[in-house]
Amino acid sequence: MAENLQTVIYEVNLSVDVDVIERFDDWLHQHTQEMLAIPGFISASTSVPEVTDENRKHRCVQFRLSNQAAMDDYLEHHAERMRAKAELEFEGRFNTNRRVLSVAQAKLAEHDACANCGAELSGRFCAVCGQREEPRVPSIGSVTSEFTNEVFVIESKLWRSFRTLIFRPGELTSVYLAGRRQLYMSPLRLYLLFSVMTFAYLSSINMDLSIETSPNTELADIGETPAAEVDLETGEPIDFDSVLLSDEVEDQIERKIEDAVSSIKSDIKDGNAQAVANKFMQPLPKALFLFLPFVALLFKVLFLGSGRYYVEHLVYVLHNHAFLFSVILFSTLVTQVTRLWPQLEVPVALGLTLTFFLCVYSRLRDFLWDKFSKSKVQAILYTLLAVSLLALQLRLAFSEGIGVPLGLLWNLYVPFYIYRSLRVVYQRSRWATIATFSVISATYLVLLLIMILGSIVFVGYSYS
């Protein structure tokens, strides 16, 4: 065992012109035998590395020597003579790279070329093609391990991204724009994940939109409007025959509206109110996805002169909408669970209230402590205030049910989240952020309403 630890490997890597490779191989065989005749050389092995180079061929010879003393003796008394023979035989037709390794180092160096592209490896992954270095024939254990690693890497990325997205407003965007992206999901993938999950769940649940009718009652005449309206100032009927549209186009629109109204009334009468709601919800994911670039353009206009590119605003918009979808999904799930199992409403409400309070308190604790806790008296008063607010919220949750924590989520945390994310990402002062937040909120709501109304009109006009 001690003798094996003293053994060294003398490795010679050769790159040879392709037109002399046959003659070079014959010479290399003879040269290897001459090397083995030198005292201290034990054995030799020759391998052919797979390198994608049409003009060069590669050979690797590893000589095993008894110890480092034998290696030193070769370098001092024999190396110059043996190398001169090669230079004389193939002058300028090959290049040589030599190194001395221990046995352990030689084992690690057996696969120092990428099996996919042949590039030299400097770590576990190829710097050229990105392939991970693994055994040429994988074992069952390695295949199982690879599958497990891939699954848990995806899950860990999702969980890490979700946790940062929900509880650290703006940090995920800042980290992504700073270039630290390996540990997190991409903004577009995160947005699509929560968008698809949210709309899929909303489409699957029963929203209780059915309309109860008795045998003696009829549905209201939806969509029927009087042929004429009365002008409030003159009292005269308003003639709509003089509209800008031609009579043919107007007739087509009226028939289309009548058909849509008739189909909707028929579906509702048949108890398919949920199907009606799903039809109107169907274009919303696509419409909202097309809507996001316009929101990013709004940010670009509001932050002119900030030095940020349009894509940076788009990343911020994608992350914030992923957050909003996660909140919608969470709220709907909780509401549905407490509707199916009413006995869970109070425990869930209490748990959510406590969780919400602890999360907000942990985020604001340092800030509030620095601002308001300049003395022990103030610290005690602040602690009593926090405990009192928590007790009040728990009392309300116990008496009012699930609406209290969900109201806290939407009325307090969502606005705080948007404000805080603006502050973290865009690094503006507190008052400038508040002003920007107000303008963005008002404009966004108007644009969102226009987008939703446009989607409803489109579905209603094409309803069948």
Short mmCIF file of C-alpha atoms in Angstrom, two decimals:
data_model
loop_
_atom_site.label_atom_id
_atom_site.label_comp_id
_atom_site.label_asym_id
_atom_site.label_seq_id
_atom_site.Cartn_x
_atom_site.Cartn_y
_atom_site.Cartn_z
CA MET A 1 0.00 0.00 0.00
CA ALA A 2 2.85 2.40 0.87
CA GLU A 3 4.56 1.60 -2.44
CA ASN A 4 1.36 2.42 -4.34
CA LEU A 5 1.11 5.79 -2.59
CA GLN A 6 4.68 6.64 -3.73
CA THR A 7 3.95 5.77 -7.37
CA VAL A 8 3.71 8.72 -9.76
CA ILE A 9 2.20 9.09 -13.22
CA TYR A 10 4.09 10.86 -15.98
CA GLU A 11 1.46 11.94 -18.52
CA VAL A 12 2.32 13.08 -22.04
CA ASN A 13 -0.49 14.59 -24.16
CA LEU A 14 0.28 14.79 -27.88
CA SER A 15 -1.45 16.71 -30.67
CA VAL A 16 -0.31 15.49 -34.11
CA ASP A 17 -0.96 16.61 -37.69
CA VAL A 18 -3.48 14.26 -39.24
CA ASP A 19 -1.38 13.54 -42.35
CA VAL A 20 1.47 11.95 -40.32
CA ILE A 21 -0.60 10.20 -37.65
CA GLU A 22 0.00 6.64 -38.95
CA ARG A 23 3.77 7.08 -39.03
CA PHE A 24 3.62 8.83 -35.66
CA ASP A 25 1.71 5.91 -34.06
CA ASP A 26 4.38 3.46 -35.22
CA TRP A 27 7.11 5.67 -33.83
CA LEU A 28 5.19 6.20 -30.56
CA HIS A 29 5.00 2.45 -29.97
CA GLN A 30 8.77 2.10 -30.32
CA HIS A 31 9.34 5.22 -28.22
CA THR A 32 7.19 3.81 -25.43
CA GLN A 33 9.25 0.61 -25.33
CA GLU A 34 12.43 2.67 -25.09
CA MET A 35 10.96 4.67 -22.21
CA LEU A 36 10.04 1.49 -20.33
CA ALA A 37 13.68 0.38 -20.55
CA ILE A 38 14.72 3.34 -18.40
CA PRO A 39 15.15 2.42 -14.69
CA GLY A 40 12.14 3.33 -12.58
CA PHE A 41 9.51 3.05 -15.35
CA ILE A 42 7.01 0.29 -14.52
CA SER A 43 4.29 0.40 -17.19
CA ALA A 44 2.67 2.55 -19.86
CA SER A 45 -0.84 2.98 -21.30
CA THR A 46 -1.87 4.84 -24.44
CA SER A 47 -5.36 6.29 -25.04
CA VAL A 48 -6.99 8.19 -27.91
CA PRO A 49 -9.02 11.22 -26.62
CA GLU A 50 -12.14 12.05 -28.63
CA VAL A 51 -11.61 15.60 -29.88
CA THR A 52 -13.59 17.14 -32.74
CA ASP A 53 -10.63 18.50 -34.73
CA GLU A 54 -10.36 17.49 -38.38
CA ASN A 55 -6.74 18.68 -38.73
CA ARG A 56 -5.26 17.20 -35.56
CA LYS A 57 -5.22 13.83 -33.85
CA HIS A 58 -4.59 13.38 -30.15
CA ARG A 59 -2.81 10.76 -28.10
CA CYS A 60 -2.32 10.46 -24.35
CA VAL A 61 0.45 8.30 -22.87
CA GLN A 62 0.63 7.67 -19.12
CA PHE A 63 3.87 6.19 -17.75
CA ARG A 64 3.82 4.71 -14.27
CA LEU A 65 7.05 5.24 -12.28
CA SER A 66 8.05 3.64 -9.00
CA ASN A 67 8.50 6.90 -7.11
CA GLN A 68 9.29 10.59 -7.42
CA ALA A 69 13.05 9.88 -7.28
CA ALA A 70 12.78 7.85 -10.49
CA MET A 71 10.89 10.75 -12.08
CA ASP A 72 13.58 13.21 -11.04
CA ASP A 73 16.31 10.91 -12.38
CA TYR A 74 14.55 10.69 -15.77
CA LEU A 75 14.15 14.44 -16.04
CA GLU A 76 17.80 15.01 -15.17
CA HIS A 77 19.53 12.30 -17.26
CA HIS A 78 17.17 11.02 -19.99
CA ALA A 79 14.43 13.55 -20.83
CA GLU A 80 16.44 15.79 -23.14
CA ARG A 81 17.74 12.81 -25.16
CA MET A 82 14.32 11.17 -25.57
CA ARG A 83 12.62 14.41 -26.55
CA ALA A 84 15.32 15.21 -29.11
CA LYS A 85 14.51 11.97 -30.98
CA ALA A 86 10.88 13.04 -31.40
CA GLU A 87 11.82 16.52 -32.58
CA LEU A 88 14.26 15.10 -35.09
CA GLU A 89 11.71 12.61 -36.48
CA PHE A 90 8.62 14.92 -36.61
CA GLU A 91 9.92 18.47 -36.46
CA GLY A 92 7.03 20.93 -36.15
CA ARG A 93 4.34 18.29 -36.81
CA PHE A 94 3.20 17.78 -33.23
CA ASN A 95 2.72 19.59 -29.93
CA THR A 96 3.35 18.18 -26.48
CA ASN A 97 1.89 18.88 -23.04
CA ARG A 98 3.47 17.05 -20.09
CA ARG A 99 2.56 16.80 -16.42
CA VAL A 100 3.41 14.68 -13.38
CA LEU A 101 0.49 13.35 -11.32
CA SER A 102 -0.12 11.23 -8.30
CA VAL A 103 -2.22 8.09 -8.72
CA ALA A 104 -5.26 9.83 -7.26
CA GLN A 105 -4.80 12.83 -9.57
CA ALA A 106 -4.45 10.53 -12.55
CA LYS A 107 -7.78 8.87 -11.76
CA LEU A 108 -9.47 12.24 -11.64
CA ALA A 109 -7.80 13.21 -14.90
CA GLU A 110 -9.08 10.18 -16.80
CA HIS A 111 -12.13 12.14 -17.94
CA ASP A 112 -10.66 15.64 -18.22
CA ALA A 113 -12.14 16.05 -21.73
CA CYS A 114 -15.85 16.64 -22.33
CA ALA A 115 -17.48 13.53 -23.78
CA ASN A 116 -19.89 15.69 -25.80
CA CYS A 117 -17.64 18.26 -27.49
CA GLY A 118 -14.10 17.21 -26.49
CA ALA A 119 -13.23 20.51 -24.78
CA GLU A 120 -10.92 20.43 -21.77
CA LEU A 121 -12.74 20.28 -18.45
CA SER A 122 -11.91 22.54 -15.55
CA GLY A 123 -14.76 21.44 -13.30
CA ARG A 124 -17.92 19.33 -13.23
CA PHE A 125 -19.45 21.18 -16.20
CA CYS A 126 -18.07 21.85 -19.67
CA ALA A 127 -17.42 25.54 -20.27
CA VAL A 128 -18.22 25.13 -24.00
CA CYS A 129 -21.43 23.07 -24.21
CA GLY A 130 -22.54 22.96 -20.54
CA GLN A 131 -22.73 19.16 -20.25
CA ARG A 132 -22.04 17.70 -16.80
CA GLU A 133 -19.14 15.23 -16.62
CA GLU A 134 -20.40 11.78 -15.63
CA PRO A 135 -19.40 8.14 -16.23
CA ARG A 136 -19.68 7.06 -19.86
CA VAL A 137 -22.08 4.23 -18.89
CA PRO A 138 -24.29 5.47 -16.03
CA SER A 139 -25.34 3.09 -13.28
CA ILE A 140 -28.89 2.54 -12.06
CA GLY A 141 -28.03 4.52 -8.94
CA SER A 142 -26.74 7.48 -10.92
CA VAL A 143 -29.86 7.53 -13.13
CA THR A 144 -32.10 7.45 -10.06
CA SER A 145 -30.02 10.14 -8.39
CA GLU A 146 -30.19 12.33 -11.50
CA PHE A 147 -33.98 12.02 -11.63
CA THR A 148 -34.29 12.86 -7.94
CA ASN A 149 -31.94 15.81 -8.23
CA GLU A 150 -33.77 17.23 -11.23
CA VAL A 151 -37.15 16.99 -9.49
CA PHE A 152 -35.96 18.52 -6.23
CA VAL A 153 -33.94 21.23 -7.98
CA ILE A 154 -37.12 22.34 -9.75
CA GLU A 155 -39.06 22.18 -6.50
CA SER A 156 -36.37 24.04 -4.58
CA LYS A 157 -36.23 26.76 -7.23
CA LEU A 158 -40.02 27.09 -7.12
CA TRP A 159 -40.18 27.19 -3.34
CA ARG A 160 -37.26 29.61 -3.06
CA SER A 161 -38.77 31.89 -5.73
CA PHE A 162 -42.24 31.71 -4.15
CA ARG A 163 -40.95 32.46 -0.65
CA THR A 164 -38.93 35.43 -1.84
CA LEU A 165 -41.76 36.67 -4.06
CA ILE A 166 -44.38 36.64 -1.28
CA PHE A 167 -42.48 37.78 1.78
CA ARG A 168 -39.74 40.03 0.36
CA PRO A 169 -41.35 42.60 -1.93
CA GLY A 170 -39.13 43.65 -4.80
CA GLU A 171 -36.16 41.51 -3.80
CA LEU A 172 -36.75 38.83 -6.44
CA THR A 173 -36.76 41.50 -9.16
CA SER A 174 -33.63 43.16 -7.77
CA VAL A 175 -31.79 39.84 -7.55
CA TYR A 176 -32.78 38.91 -11.11
CA LEU A 177 -31.73 42.27 -12.55
CA ALA A 178 -28.43 41.99 -10.65
CA GLY A 179 -27.69 38.77 -12.55
CA ARG A 180 -28.09 36.25 -9.69
CA ARG A 181 -30.57 33.96 -11.47
CA GLN A 182 -29.35 30.41 -10.90
CA LEU A 183 -31.35 29.82 -7.71
CA TYR A 184 -34.68 31.24 -8.92
CA MET A 185 -37.26 30.60 -11.63
CA SER A 186 -37.39 33.02 -14.54
CA PRO A 187 -40.00 35.84 -14.26
CA LEU A 188 -41.98 34.65 -17.30
CA ARG A 189 -42.11 31.04 -16.08
CA LEU A 190 -43.16 32.15 -12.61
CA TYR A 191 -45.91 34.37 -14.03
CA LEU A 192 -47.21 31.66 -16.37
CA LEU A 193 -47.20 29.10 -13.56
CA PHE A 194 -49.38 31.15 -11.20
CA SER A 195 -51.54 32.51 -14.04
CA VAL A 196 -52.36 29.05 -15.38
CA MET A 197 -52.97 27.65 -11.88
CA THR A 198 -55.25 30.54 -10.94
CA PHE A 199 -57.43 30.57 -14.05
CA ALA A 200 -57.57 26.77 -14.15
CA TYR A 201 -58.80 26.67 -10.57
CA LEU A 202 -61.31 29.50 -11.09
CA SER A 203 -62.70 27.66 -14.11
CA SER A 204 -63.02 24.39 -12.20
CA ILE A 205 -64.89 25.59 -9.13
CA ASN A 206 -68.61 26.20 -8.92
CA MET A 207 -69.06 29.93 -8.45
CA ASP A 208 -72.71 29.49 -7.48
CA LEU A 209 -73.96 31.56 -10.39
CA SER A 210 -77.12 29.58 -10.92
CA ILE A 211 -80.37 31.56 -11.00
CA GLU A 212 -83.36 30.07 -9.24
CA THR A 213 -86.65 30.49 -11.05
CA SER A 214 -90.10 29.31 -10.18
CA PRO A 215 -92.43 27.71 -12.72
CA ASN A 216 -94.51 30.88 -12.91
CA THR A 217 -91.61 33.28 -13.43
CA GLU A 218 -89.55 34.05 -16.47
CA LEU A 219 -86.10 35.47 -16.81
CA ALA A 220 -85.91 39.15 -17.42
CA ASP A 221 -85.71 40.14 -21.03
CA ILE A 222 -81.98 40.60 -21.09
CA GLY A 223 -80.75 42.82 -23.81
CA GLU A 224 -84.17 44.20 -24.84
CA THR A 225 -84.07 47.98 -25.06
CA PRO A 226 -86.73 50.42 -26.22
CA ALA A 227 -86.59 51.51 -29.84
CA ALA A 228 -86.48 55.16 -28.81
CA GLU A 229 -85.23 57.13 -25.85
CA VAL A 230 -86.61 60.46 -24.61
CA ASP A 231 -84.47 63.59 -24.54
CA LEU A 232 -84.66 64.89 -20.96
CA GLU A 233 -84.44 68.55 -22.06
CA THR A 234 -86.92 68.64 -24.94
CA GLY A 235 -89.12 65.67 -24.08
CA GLU A 236 -88.93 64.54 -27.71
CA PRO A 237 -87.99 60.95 -28.61
CA ILE A 238 -84.47 60.46 -29.89
CA ASP A 239 -84.29 58.95 -33.37
CA PHE A 240 -81.51 56.40 -33.65
CA ASP A 241 -82.09 55.80 -37.37
CA SER A 242 -79.62 58.53 -38.21
CA VAL A 243 -76.61 56.73 -36.80
CA LEU A 244 -73.32 56.68 -38.67
CA LEU A 245 -73.53 52.95 -39.40
CA SER A 246 -75.28 51.77 -42.50
CA ASP A 247 -78.59 49.94 -42.17
CA GLU A 248 -77.03 46.64 -43.27
CA VAL A 249 -74.23 46.81 -40.72
CA GLU A 250 -76.65 47.88 -38.00
CA ASP A 251 -78.94 44.96 -38.78
CA GLN A 252 -76.01 42.53 -38.60
CA ILE A 253 -74.97 43.91 -35.20
CA GLU A 254 -78.52 43.73 -33.87
CA ARG A 255 -78.93 40.13 -35.05
CA LYS A 256 -75.58 39.21 -33.50
CA ILE A 257 -76.57 40.75 -30.17
CA GLU A 258 -79.98 39.08 -30.23
CA ASP A 259 -78.40 35.70 -30.93
CA ALA A 260 -75.87 36.15 -28.10
CA VAL A 261 -78.56 37.25 -25.62
CA SER A 262 -80.76 34.34 -26.64
CA SER A 263 -77.90 31.85 -26.17
CA ILE A 264 -77.01 33.27 -22.74
CA LYS A 265 -80.65 33.15 -21.58
CA SER A 266 -80.96 29.58 -22.85
CA ASP A 267 -77.82 28.46 -21.01
CA ILE A 268 -78.96 30.09 -17.78
CA LYS A 269 -82.39 28.48 -18.02
CA ASP A 270 -80.74 25.10 -18.55
CA GLY A 271 -78.66 25.55 -15.39
CA ASN A 272 -75.40 26.23 -17.23
CA ALA A 273 -74.59 29.51 -15.53
CA GLN A 274 -71.11 28.22 -14.71
CA ALA A 275 -70.50 27.51 -18.40
CA VAL A 276 -71.51 31.08 -19.20
CA ALA A 277 -69.05 32.42 -16.63
CA ASN A 278 -66.28 30.20 -18.00
CA LYS A 279 -66.87 31.45 -21.53
CA PHE A 280 -66.52 35.05 -20.40
CA MET A 281 -63.41 34.13 -18.38
CA GLN A 282 -61.77 32.17 -21.21
CA PRO A 283 -60.09 35.10 -23.05
CA LEU A 284 -58.88 36.82 -19.87
CA PRO A 285 -55.51 34.96 -19.56
CA LYS A 286 -54.52 35.84 -23.12
CA ALA A 287 -55.84 39.38 -22.82
CA LEU A 288 -53.97 39.94 -19.58
CA PHE A 289 -50.77 38.50 -21.03
CA LEU A 290 -51.04 40.95 -23.94
CA PHE A 291 -51.91 43.67 -21.44
CA LEU A 292 -48.67 43.38 -19.46
CA PRO A 293 -46.37 44.98 -22.08
CA PHE A 294 -48.57 48.09 -21.98
CA VAL A 295 -48.23 48.20 -18.18
CA ALA A 296 -44.46 47.95 -18.57
CA LEU A 297 -44.66 50.82 -21.09
CA LEU A 298 -46.50 52.86 -18.44
CA PHE A 299 -43.60 52.23 -16.04
CA LYS A 300 -41.13 53.22 -18.74
CA VAL A 301 -42.93 56.56 -19.16
CA LEU A 302 -43.21 57.22 -15.43
CA PHE A 303 -39.54 56.38 -14.82
CA LEU A 304 -38.04 58.29 -17.73
CA GLY A 305 -34.51 59.33 -16.91
CA SER A 306 -34.00 56.48 -14.44
CA GLY A 307 -31.59 54.72 -16.79
CA ARG A 308 -33.62 51.53 -16.75
CA TYR A 309 -34.46 49.59 -19.88
CA TYR A 310 -37.97 48.58 -20.90
CA VAL A 311 -37.21 44.90 -20.21
CA GLU A 312 -36.35 45.74 -16.58
CA HIS A 313 -39.80 47.24 -16.10
CA LEU A 314 -41.34 44.19 -17.76
CA VAL A 315 -39.53 41.88 -15.30
CA TYR A 316 -40.91 43.93 -12.40
CA VAL A 317 -44.45 43.77 -13.85
CA LEU A 318 -44.23 40.00 -14.34
CA HIS A 319 -43.10 39.42 -10.77
CA ASN A 320 -45.81 41.65 -9.28
CA HIS A 321 -48.54 39.99 -11.33
CA ALA A 322 -47.26 36.58 -10.28
CA PHE A 323 -47.67 37.80 -6.69
CA LEU A 324 -51.23 39.03 -7.37
CA PHE A 325 -52.18 35.71 -8.97
CA SER A 326 -50.80 33.83 -5.98
CA VAL A 327 -52.91 36.01 -3.66
CA ILE A 328 -56.04 35.45 -5.77
CA LEU A 329 -55.41 31.71 -5.84
CA PHE A 330 -54.78 31.57 -2.10
CA SER A 331 -57.88 33.64 -1.25
CA THR A 332 -60.11 31.56 -3.51
CA LEU A 333 -58.78 28.29 -2.12
CA VAL A 334 -59.31 29.38 1.46
CA THR A 335 -62.82 30.65 0.72
CA GLN A 336 -63.73 27.43 -1.06
CA VAL A 337 -62.38 25.24 1.73
CA THR A 338 -64.31 27.12 4.42
CA ARG A 339 -67.43 26.99 2.26
CA LEU A 340 -67.19 23.22 1.91
CA TRP A 341 -66.26 22.68 5.56
CA PRO A 342 -67.84 25.51 7.60
CA GLN A 343 -66.45 24.09 10.84
CA LEU A 344 -62.95 25.01 9.62
CA GLU A 345 -63.74 28.69 9.14
CA VAL A 346 -62.89 29.90 12.64
CA PRO A 347 -59.62 27.87 13.04
CA VAL A 348 -58.45 28.87 9.56
CA ALA A 349 -59.34 32.51 10.20
CA LEU A 350 -57.45 32.52 13.49
CA GLY A 351 -54.42 30.79 11.96
CA LEU A 352 -54.30 33.15 8.97
CA THR A 353 -54.69 36.21 11.17
CA LEU A 354 -51.85 35.12 13.42
CA THR A 355 -49.64 34.23 10.44
CA PHE A 356 -50.39 37.51 8.70
CA PHE A 357 -49.66 39.53 11.82
CA LEU A 358 -46.37 37.73 12.48
CA CYS A 359 -45.22 38.19 8.88
CA VAL A 360 -46.01 41.90 8.84
CA TYR A 361 -44.58 42.38 12.31
CA SER A 362 -41.32 40.67 11.36
CA ARG A 363 -40.98 42.91 8.30
CA LEU A 364 -41.75 46.15 10.17
CA ARG A 365 -40.20 45.38 13.54
CA ASP A 366 -36.75 46.82 12.92
CA PHE A 367 -38.10 49.90 11.16
CA LEU A 368 -40.69 50.67 13.83
CA TRP A 369 -38.25 49.93 16.65
CA ASP A 370 -35.75 52.45 15.29
CA LYS A 371 -38.41 55.10 14.70
CA PHE A 372 -40.55 54.87 17.80
CA SER A 373 -38.60 52.98 20.44
CA LYS A 374 -36.09 55.59 21.62
CA SER A 375 -36.68 54.71 25.25
CA LYS A 376 -37.82 51.78 27.34
CA VAL A 377 -41.20 53.47 27.93
CA GLN A 378 -41.80 53.78 24.21
CA ALA A 379 -40.70 50.18 23.71
CA ILE A 380 -43.22 49.01 26.32
CA LEU A 381 -46.00 51.14 24.79
CA TYR A 382 -45.23 49.83 21.31
CA THR A 383 -45.28 46.23 22.54
CA LEU A 384 -48.63 46.79 24.28
CA LEU A 385 -50.02 48.37 21.10
CA ALA A 386 -48.86 45.44 18.99
CA VAL A 387 -50.36 42.91 21.41
CA SER A 388 -53.63 44.87 21.55
CA LEU A 389 -53.90 44.98 17.76
CA LEU A 390 -53.23 41.26 17.55
CA ALA A 391 -55.88 40.54 20.19
CA LEU A 392 -58.37 42.72 18.31
CA GLN A 393 -57.69 40.96 15.03
CA LEU A 394 -58.03 37.55 16.66
CA ARG A 395 -61.32 38.61 18.25
CA LEU A 396 -62.63 39.83 14.91
CA ALA A 397 -61.47 36.66 13.18
CA PHE A 398 -63.22 34.55 15.82
CA SER A 399 -66.50 36.44 15.45
CA GLU A 400 -66.48 37.42 11.76
CA GLY A 401 -64.80 34.39 10.25
CA ILE A 402 -62.58 34.15 7.22
CA GLY A 403 -63.39 37.62 5.89
CA VAL A 404 -61.10 39.34 8.41
CA PRO A 405 -57.73 37.79 7.42
CA LEU A 406 -58.61 37.97 3.73
CA GLY A 407 -59.58 41.61 4.20
CA LEU A 408 -56.23 42.23 5.89
CA LEU A 409 -54.49 40.53 3.01
CA TRP A 410 -56.15 42.59 0.30
CA ASN A 411 -56.56 45.93 2.07
CA LEU A 412 -53.24 46.10 3.90
CA TYR A 413 -50.61 43.68 2.63
CA VAL A 414 -51.22 43.99 -1.12
CA PRO A 415 -50.91 47.82 -1.17
CA PHE A 416 -47.93 47.63 1.19
CA TYR A 417 -46.36 44.98 -1.06
CA ILE A 418 -46.68 47.13 -4.20
CA TYR A 419 -45.33 50.19 -2.40
CA ARG A 420 -42.43 48.28 -0.88
CA SER A 421 -41.51 46.60 -4.16
CA LEU A 422 -41.41 50.01 -5.88
CA ARG A 423 -39.15 51.31 -3.13
CA VAL A 424 -36.77 48.34 -3.29
CA VAL A 425 -36.49 48.08 -7.08
CA TYR A 426 -36.47 51.76 -8.10
CA GLN A 427 -34.68 53.17 -5.05
CA ARG A 428 -36.70 56.40 -4.80
CA SER A 429 -37.52 58.43 -1.72
CA ARG A 430 -40.53 57.57 0.40
CA TRP A 431 -42.72 60.44 -0.81
CA ALA A 432 -41.70 60.02 -4.44
CA THR A 433 -42.59 56.33 -4.20
CA ILE A 434 -45.99 57.15 -2.67
CA ALA A 435 -46.73 59.63 -5.47
CA THR A 436 -45.64 57.13 -8.13
CA PHE A 437 -47.68 54.39 -6.45
CA SER A 438 -50.81 56.58 -6.54
CA VAL A 439 -50.42 57.43 -10.23
CA ILE A 440 -49.66 53.83 -11.19
CA SER A 441 -52.61 52.45 -9.19
CA ALA A 442 -55.14 54.85 -10.73
CA THR A 443 -53.86 54.40 -14.27
CA TYR A 444 -53.55 50.66 -13.91
CA LEU A 445 -57.14 50.29 -12.68
CA VAL A 446 -58.45 52.30 -15.64
CA LEU A 447 -56.44 50.24 -18.14
CA LEU A 448 -57.46 46.99 -16.45
CA LEU A 449 -61.14 47.96 -16.56
CA ILE A 450 -60.85 48.78 -20.27
CA MET A 451 -59.16 45.43 -20.92
CA ILE A 452 -61.82 43.48 -19.00
CA LEU A 453 -64.72 45.33 -20.66
CA GLY A 454 -63.15 44.74 -24.06
CA SER A 455 -62.86 41.01 -23.32
CA ILE A 456 -66.49 40.85 -22.15
CA VAL A 457 -67.74 42.68 -25.25
CA PHE A 458 -65.71 40.37 -27.49
CA VAL A 459 -67.07 37.23 -25.83
CA GLY A 460 -70.62 38.57 -25.75
CA TYR A 461 -70.53 39.53 -29.42
CA SER A 462 -69.17 36.15 -30.47
CA TYR A 463 -71.18 34.11 -27.95
CA SER A 464 -72.76 31.00 -29.42
#
